[in-house]
Amino acid sequence: MKIFDTHAHYNDDRFNDYEGGMDQAIRDSYAEGICGFINCGTCPESSRRSIEIARQYENAYAAVGIHPESAEELRDNINSAYDEIISLLSDEKVVAIGEIGLDYHWDIEKEIQHRVFEDQLSIAEQYKMPVIIHDREAHGPVFDAVKRHPDVIGVMHGYSGSAEMAREYAKMGWYIAFGGPVTYKTAEKVREACRAVPTDRLLIETDCPYLPPVPHRGEINLSKNMIHTIKIMAETRGEDVESLAAAMIENTKRLFNIEF
């Protein structure tokens, strides 16, 4: 059974606390049957690093973009940041623009968040790239922004919205990704959304080193932990684990236009 991690952050400093560091975390995951991953950027610097990481491993790819938390920091140099992100899109390892979106949980100025999000959706439209969207407590505004860019397609990463909205995204051709939280006892809303997504629009991820699934809560998350996530996803949906895994591999290839 192959499982592909559609959202990782192996450049995160938390992997310094993993025995053997980032490289060992990735190798441990491959040894447990993980067949590849997408490392997501959050600013130009981390986007460049994501490409470097992707070049080191089989079936590893990168996404490049400006996260809402980085938008405020880059305010005074945002156009230069866009230029740098655009320059990275031609790299053969880059398969998406991300991680981009809106975050209403933290105290980040909304005006700059919205501007940077909309601008990057426009860049994705211009360069015909899929996007990886971060939506934290901003479900309505994110949905409205996506509708303003009907030619853009992508994945709602770490989905935490309603089942009804998940169905609407799927109707629009979007993909929905679930990670560790789907295994949490109190996350029935997430499982309800997981049940609502058509199989051909479903993806799996870690957001590692964050959000590890049960039984690894409190630990550094890594891609191999997706075995626990996919079991709960399959159980929740009443599907066979191996069939679901195979379907999500095909979904990954289709969205990101990759082969492995």
Tab-separated table of C-alpha atoms in Angstrom:
chain	number	residue	atom	x	y	z
A	1	MET	CA	0.000	0.000	0.000
A	2	LYS	CA	1.397	3.375	-1.068
A	3	ILE	CA	0.636	6.618	0.764
A	4	PHE	CA	1.759	10.048	-0.468
A	5	ASP	CA	2.016	12.999	1.931
A	6	THR	CA	0.556	16.017	0.140
A	7	HIS	CA	1.602	18.545	2.802
A	8	ALA	CA	4.813	18.488	4.841
A	9	HIS	CA	7.224	21.016	6.372
A	10	TYR	CA	10.459	19.052	6.714
A	11	ASN	CA	12.439	22.302	6.812
A	12	ASP	CA	10.857	23.108	10.192
A	13	ASP	CA	13.318	23.518	13.068
A	14	ARG	CA	11.379	20.993	15.159
A	15	PHE	CA	13.041	18.218	13.186
A	16	ASN	CA	16.296	19.203	14.888
A	17	ASP	CA	14.839	17.428	17.938
A	18	TYR	CA	14.147	14.216	16.008
A	19	GLU	CA	16.952	11.670	16.377
A	20	GLY	CA	18.908	11.929	13.143
A	21	GLY	CA	17.142	15.134	12.157
A	22	MET	CA	15.063	15.822	9.061
A	23	ASP	CA	16.913	13.340	6.880
A	24	GLN	CA	16.282	10.448	9.283
A	25	ALA	CA	12.612	11.425	9.662
A	26	ILE	CA	12.172	11.240	5.896
A	27	ARG	CA	14.128	7.993	5.587
A	28	ASP	CA	12.125	6.439	8.425
A	29	SER	CA	8.936	7.365	6.585
A	30	TYR	CA	10.092	5.852	3.299
A	31	ALA	CA	11.063	2.691	5.159
A	32	GLU	CA	7.474	2.421	6.439
A	33	GLY	CA	5.939	2.559	2.956
A	34	ILE	CA	5.510	6.277	2.316
A	35	CYS	CA	6.145	6.795	-1.389
A	36	GLY	CA	6.708	10.562	-1.524
A	37	PHE	CA	5.745	14.004	-0.242
A	38	ILE	CA	5.245	17.657	-1.108
A	39	ASN	CA	7.181	20.088	1.057
A	40	CYS	CA	5.366	23.407	1.312
A	41	GLY	CA	6.911	26.837	1.457
A	42	THR	CA	5.615	29.718	3.546
A	43	CYS	CA	7.829	32.548	2.225
A	44	PRO	CA	10.472	32.902	-0.498
A	45	GLU	CA	13.262	31.594	1.751
A	46	SER	CA	11.380	28.494	2.909
A	47	SER	CA	10.149	27.939	-0.650
A	48	ARG	CA	13.738	27.770	-1.900
A	49	ARG	CA	14.536	25.364	0.912
A	50	SER	CA	11.537	23.211	-0.027
A	51	ILE	CA	12.955	22.829	-3.521
A	52	GLU	CA	16.361	21.867	-2.113
A	53	ILE	CA	14.745	19.197	0.053
A	54	ALA	CA	12.672	17.873	-2.848
A	55	ARG	CA	15.807	17.361	-4.935
A	56	GLN	CA	17.263	15.018	-2.326
A	57	TYR	CA	14.535	12.351	-2.197
A	58	GLU	CA	12.661	10.074	-4.551
A	59	ASN	CA	9.154	11.246	-5.465
A	60	ALA	CA	9.600	14.423	-3.423
A	61	TYR	CA	8.214	17.731	-4.679
A	62	ALA	CA	7.853	21.336	-3.549
A	63	ALA	CA	5.184	24.003	-3.292
A	64	VAL	CA	6.200	27.652	-3.183
A	65	GLY	CA	4.221	30.536	-1.765
A	66	ILE	CA	3.566	33.118	0.928
A	67	HIS	CA	1.647	31.973	4.005
A	68	PRO	CA	-0.698	34.492	5.682
A	69	GLU	CA	1.650	34.654	8.693
A	70	SER	CA	4.454	35.721	6.338
A	71	ALA	CA	2.320	38.271	4.495
A	72	GLU	CA	2.572	40.834	7.273
A	73	GLU	CA	6.341	40.374	7.624
A	74	LEU	CA	6.854	40.869	3.874
A	75	ARG	CA	4.490	43.832	3.559
A	76	ASP	CA	7.188	46.355	2.577
A	77	ASN	CA	8.771	44.013	0.028
A	78	ILE	CA	5.745	42.087	-1.159
A	79	ASN	CA	6.198	42.729	-4.877
A	80	SER	CA	9.777	41.475	-4.711
A	81	ALA	CA	8.503	38.416	-2.847
A	82	TYR	CA	5.982	37.759	-5.626
A	83	ASP	CA	8.736	38.050	-8.223
A	84	GLU	CA	10.821	35.504	-6.365
A	85	ILE	CA	7.929	33.059	-6.010
A	86	ILE	CA	7.179	33.408	-9.728
A	87	SER	CA	10.842	32.765	-10.585
A	88	LEU	CA	10.665	29.458	-8.697
A	89	LEU	CA	7.621	28.176	-10.577
A	90	SER	CA	9.726	26.997	-13.507
A	91	ASP	CA	11.706	24.558	-11.356
A	92	GLU	CA	10.849	20.971	-12.286
A	93	LYS	CA	10.311	20.083	-8.628
A	94	VAL	CA	7.646	22.763	-8.071
A	95	VAL	CA	4.117	21.389	-8.447
A	96	ALA	CA	1.946	24.004	-6.711
A	97	ILE	CA	1.680	27.477	-5.235
A	98	GLY	CA	1.351	27.101	-1.496
A	99	GLU	CA	0.946	27.355	1.313
A	100	ILE	CA	-1.321	30.355	0.794
A	101	GLY	CA	-4.613	31.446	2.327
A	102	LEU	CA	-6.172	33.208	5.310
A	103	ASP	CA	-5.717	32.784	9.043
A	104	TYR	CA	-8.180	34.480	11.379
A	105	HIS	CA	-6.945	32.594	14.449
A	106	TRP	CA	-3.817	34.678	14.956
A	107	ASP	CA	-3.646	38.454	15.191
A	108	ILE	CA	-2.579	39.102	11.601
A	109	GLU	CA	-3.822	42.176	9.783
A	110	LYS	CA	-6.649	41.009	7.539
A	111	GLU	CA	-6.132	43.588	4.799
A	112	ILE	CA	-2.608	42.385	3.963
A	113	GLN	CA	-3.665	38.739	4.297
A	114	HIS	CA	-6.451	39.201	1.777
A	115	ARG	CA	-4.288	41.165	-0.635
A	116	VAL	CA	-1.513	38.566	-0.643
A	117	PHE	CA	-3.978	35.683	-0.936
A	118	GLU	CA	-5.854	37.237	-3.854
A	119	ASP	CA	-2.613	38.199	-5.605
A	120	GLN	CA	-1.311	34.640	-5.364
A	121	LEU	CA	-4.586	33.216	-6.681
A	122	SER	CA	-4.117	35.541	-9.647
A	123	ILE	CA	-0.549	34.296	-10.096
A	124	ALA	CA	-1.819	30.707	-10.019
A	125	GLU	CA	-4.394	31.610	-12.653
A	126	GLN	CA	-1.783	33.258	-14.867
A	127	TYR	CA	0.735	30.406	-14.602
A	128	LYS	CA	-1.876	27.615	-14.550
A	129	MET	CA	-0.627	26.171	-11.258
A	130	PRO	CA	-2.672	24.349	-8.619
A	131	VAL	CA	-2.744	25.900	-5.156
A	132	ILE	CA	-2.506	24.581	-1.597
A	133	ILE	CA	-4.751	26.627	0.684
A	134	HIS	CA	-4.475	27.300	4.400
A	135	ASP	CA	-7.851	28.177	5.930
A	136	ARG	CA	-7.958	28.710	9.667
A	137	GLU	CA	-11.201	30.096	11.055
A	138	ALA	CA	-11.777	31.970	7.766
A	139	HIS	CA	-14.024	29.521	5.920
A	140	GLY	CA	-16.422	32.055	4.379
A	141	PRO	CA	-13.783	34.539	3.148
A	142	VAL	CA	-11.626	31.740	1.703
A	143	PHE	CA	-14.598	30.239	-0.118
A	144	ASP	CA	-15.546	33.648	-1.530
A	145	ALA	CA	-11.978	34.259	-2.728
A	146	VAL	CA	-11.862	30.887	-4.455
A	147	LYS	CA	-15.139	31.639	-6.242
A	148	ARG	CA	-13.622	34.878	-7.564
A	149	HIS	CA	-10.960	32.785	-9.328
A	150	PRO	CA	-12.938	30.036	-11.080
A	151	ASP	CA	-10.011	28.995	-13.278
A	152	VAL	CA	-7.861	28.112	-10.253
A	153	ILE	CA	-7.961	24.608	-8.798
A	154	GLY	CA	-6.243	23.132	-5.771
A	155	VAL	CA	-6.573	21.526	-2.355
A	156	MET	CA	-7.993	22.747	0.918
A	157	HIS	CA	-5.240	21.598	3.253
A	158	GLY	CA	-5.994	20.347	6.780
A	159	TYR	CA	-9.694	20.812	6.172
A	160	SER	CA	-11.686	21.999	9.195
A	161	GLY	CA	-14.810	23.422	7.588
A	162	SER	CA	-18.296	21.977	7.331
A	163	ALA	CA	-19.398	18.921	5.392
A	164	GLU	CA	-21.713	21.124	3.330
A	165	MET	CA	-18.868	23.423	2.273
A	166	ALA	CA	-16.664	20.402	1.491
A	167	ARG	CA	-19.351	19.173	-0.913
A	168	GLU	CA	-19.430	22.598	-2.573
A	169	TYR	CA	-15.661	22.624	-3.040
A	170	ALA	CA	-15.824	19.141	-4.559
A	171	LYS	CA	-18.526	20.259	-7.004
A	172	MET	CA	-16.179	23.055	-8.082
A	173	GLY	CA	-13.452	20.477	-8.781
A	174	TRP	CA	-11.417	21.144	-5.662
A	175	TYR	CA	-9.696	18.541	-3.506
A	176	ILE	CA	-9.953	18.202	0.271
A	177	ALA	CA	-7.054	16.928	2.419
A	178	PHE	CA	-7.269	15.451	5.896
A	179	GLY	CA	-4.510	14.813	8.408
A	180	GLY	CA	-4.002	13.843	12.034
A	181	PRO	CA	-7.026	15.719	13.454
A	182	VAL	CA	-9.407	13.255	11.771
A	183	THR	CA	-8.243	10.729	14.413
A	184	TYR	CA	-8.983	12.965	17.417
A	185	LYS	CA	-11.876	11.916	19.658
A	186	THR	CA	-13.395	15.408	19.673
A	187	ALA	CA	-13.131	15.903	15.886
A	188	GLU	CA	-16.503	14.509	14.774
A	189	LYS	CA	-17.027	17.584	12.584
A	190	VAL	CA	-13.836	16.735	10.691
A	191	ARG	CA	-14.924	13.111	10.256
A	192	GLU	CA	-18.332	14.264	9.032
A	193	ALA	CA	-16.585	16.359	6.378
A	194	CYS	CA	-14.361	13.399	5.508
A	195	ARG	CA	-17.461	11.289	4.869
A	196	ALA	CA	-18.920	14.003	2.633
A	197	VAL	CA	-16.029	14.258	0.160
A	198	PRO	CA	-16.266	12.108	-2.991
A	199	THR	CA	-13.447	9.569	-3.192
A	200	ASP	CA	-12.052	11.190	-6.342
A	201	ARG	CA	-11.555	14.487	-4.482
A	202	LEU	CA	-9.897	13.165	-1.322
A	203	LEU	CA	-6.243	13.590	-0.268
A	204	ILE	CA	-4.172	12.732	2.811
A	205	GLU	CA	-1.427	14.763	4.503
A	206	THR	CA	0.481	15.293	7.748
A	207	ASP	CA	1.333	19.022	8.039
A	208	CYS	CA	4.370	17.557	9.789
A	209	PRO	CA	5.955	18.210	12.221
A	210	TYR	CA	2.558	19.433	13.463
A	211	LEU	CA	-0.761	17.712	14.234
A	212	PRO	CA	0.312	14.084	14.754
A	213	PRO	CA	-2.493	11.520	14.726
A	214	VAL	CA	-3.510	9.304	17.585
A	215	PRO	CA	-1.528	7.447	19.015
A	216	HIS	CA	1.372	9.896	18.449
A	217	ARG	CA	-0.093	13.100	19.874
A	218	GLY	CA	2.546	15.150	21.638
A	219	GLU	CA	5.304	13.805	19.392
A	220	ILE	CA	6.999	15.227	16.319
A	221	ASN	CA	4.807	14.251	13.398
A	222	LEU	CA	6.256	12.675	10.258
A	223	SER	CA	4.903	11.141	7.096
A	224	LYS	CA	4.926	7.520	8.250
A	225	ASN	CA	2.243	8.386	10.819
A	226	MET	CA	-0.288	8.669	7.990
A	227	ILE	CA	-0.946	4.945	8.363
A	228	HIS	CA	-3.016	5.817	11.446
A	229	THR	CA	-4.798	8.637	9.622
A	230	ILE	CA	-5.777	6.579	6.612
A	231	LYS	CA	-7.167	3.776	8.773
A	232	ILE	CA	-9.541	6.214	10.486
A	233	MET	CA	-10.440	7.840	7.180
A	234	ALA	CA	-11.321	4.451	5.690
A	235	GLU	CA	-13.253	3.397	8.784
A	236	THR	CA	-15.131	6.709	8.826
A	237	ARG	CA	-16.090	6.352	5.177
A	238	GLY	CA	-16.800	2.615	5.283
A	239	GLU	CA	-14.160	1.919	2.654
A	240	ASP	CA	-11.304	-0.541	2.250
A	241	VAL	CA	-7.986	0.979	3.342
A	242	GLU	CA	-5.972	-0.213	0.355
A	243	SER	CA	-8.604	0.911	-2.152
A	244	LEU	CA	-8.764	4.326	-0.513
A	245	ALA	CA	-4.980	4.630	-0.543
A	246	ALA	CA	-4.866	3.766	-4.247
A	247	ALA	CA	-7.576	6.309	-5.029
A	248	MET	CA	-5.737	9.067	-3.181
A	249	ILE	CA	-2.527	8.262	-5.071
A	250	GLU	CA	-4.406	8.771	-8.339
A	251	ASN	CA	-5.936	11.995	-7.017
A	252	THR	CA	-2.474	13.272	-6.071
A	253	LYS	CA	-1.101	12.513	-9.536
A	254	ARG	CA	-4.074	14.178	-11.217
A	255	LEU	CA	-4.059	17.383	-9.190
A	256	PHE	CA	-0.336	17.986	-9.163
A	257	ASN	CA	0.382	16.542	-12.629
A	258	ILE	CA	3.079	14.184	-11.365
A	259	GLU	CA	4.006	10.548	-11.957
A	260	PHE	CA	5.648	8.125	-9.554
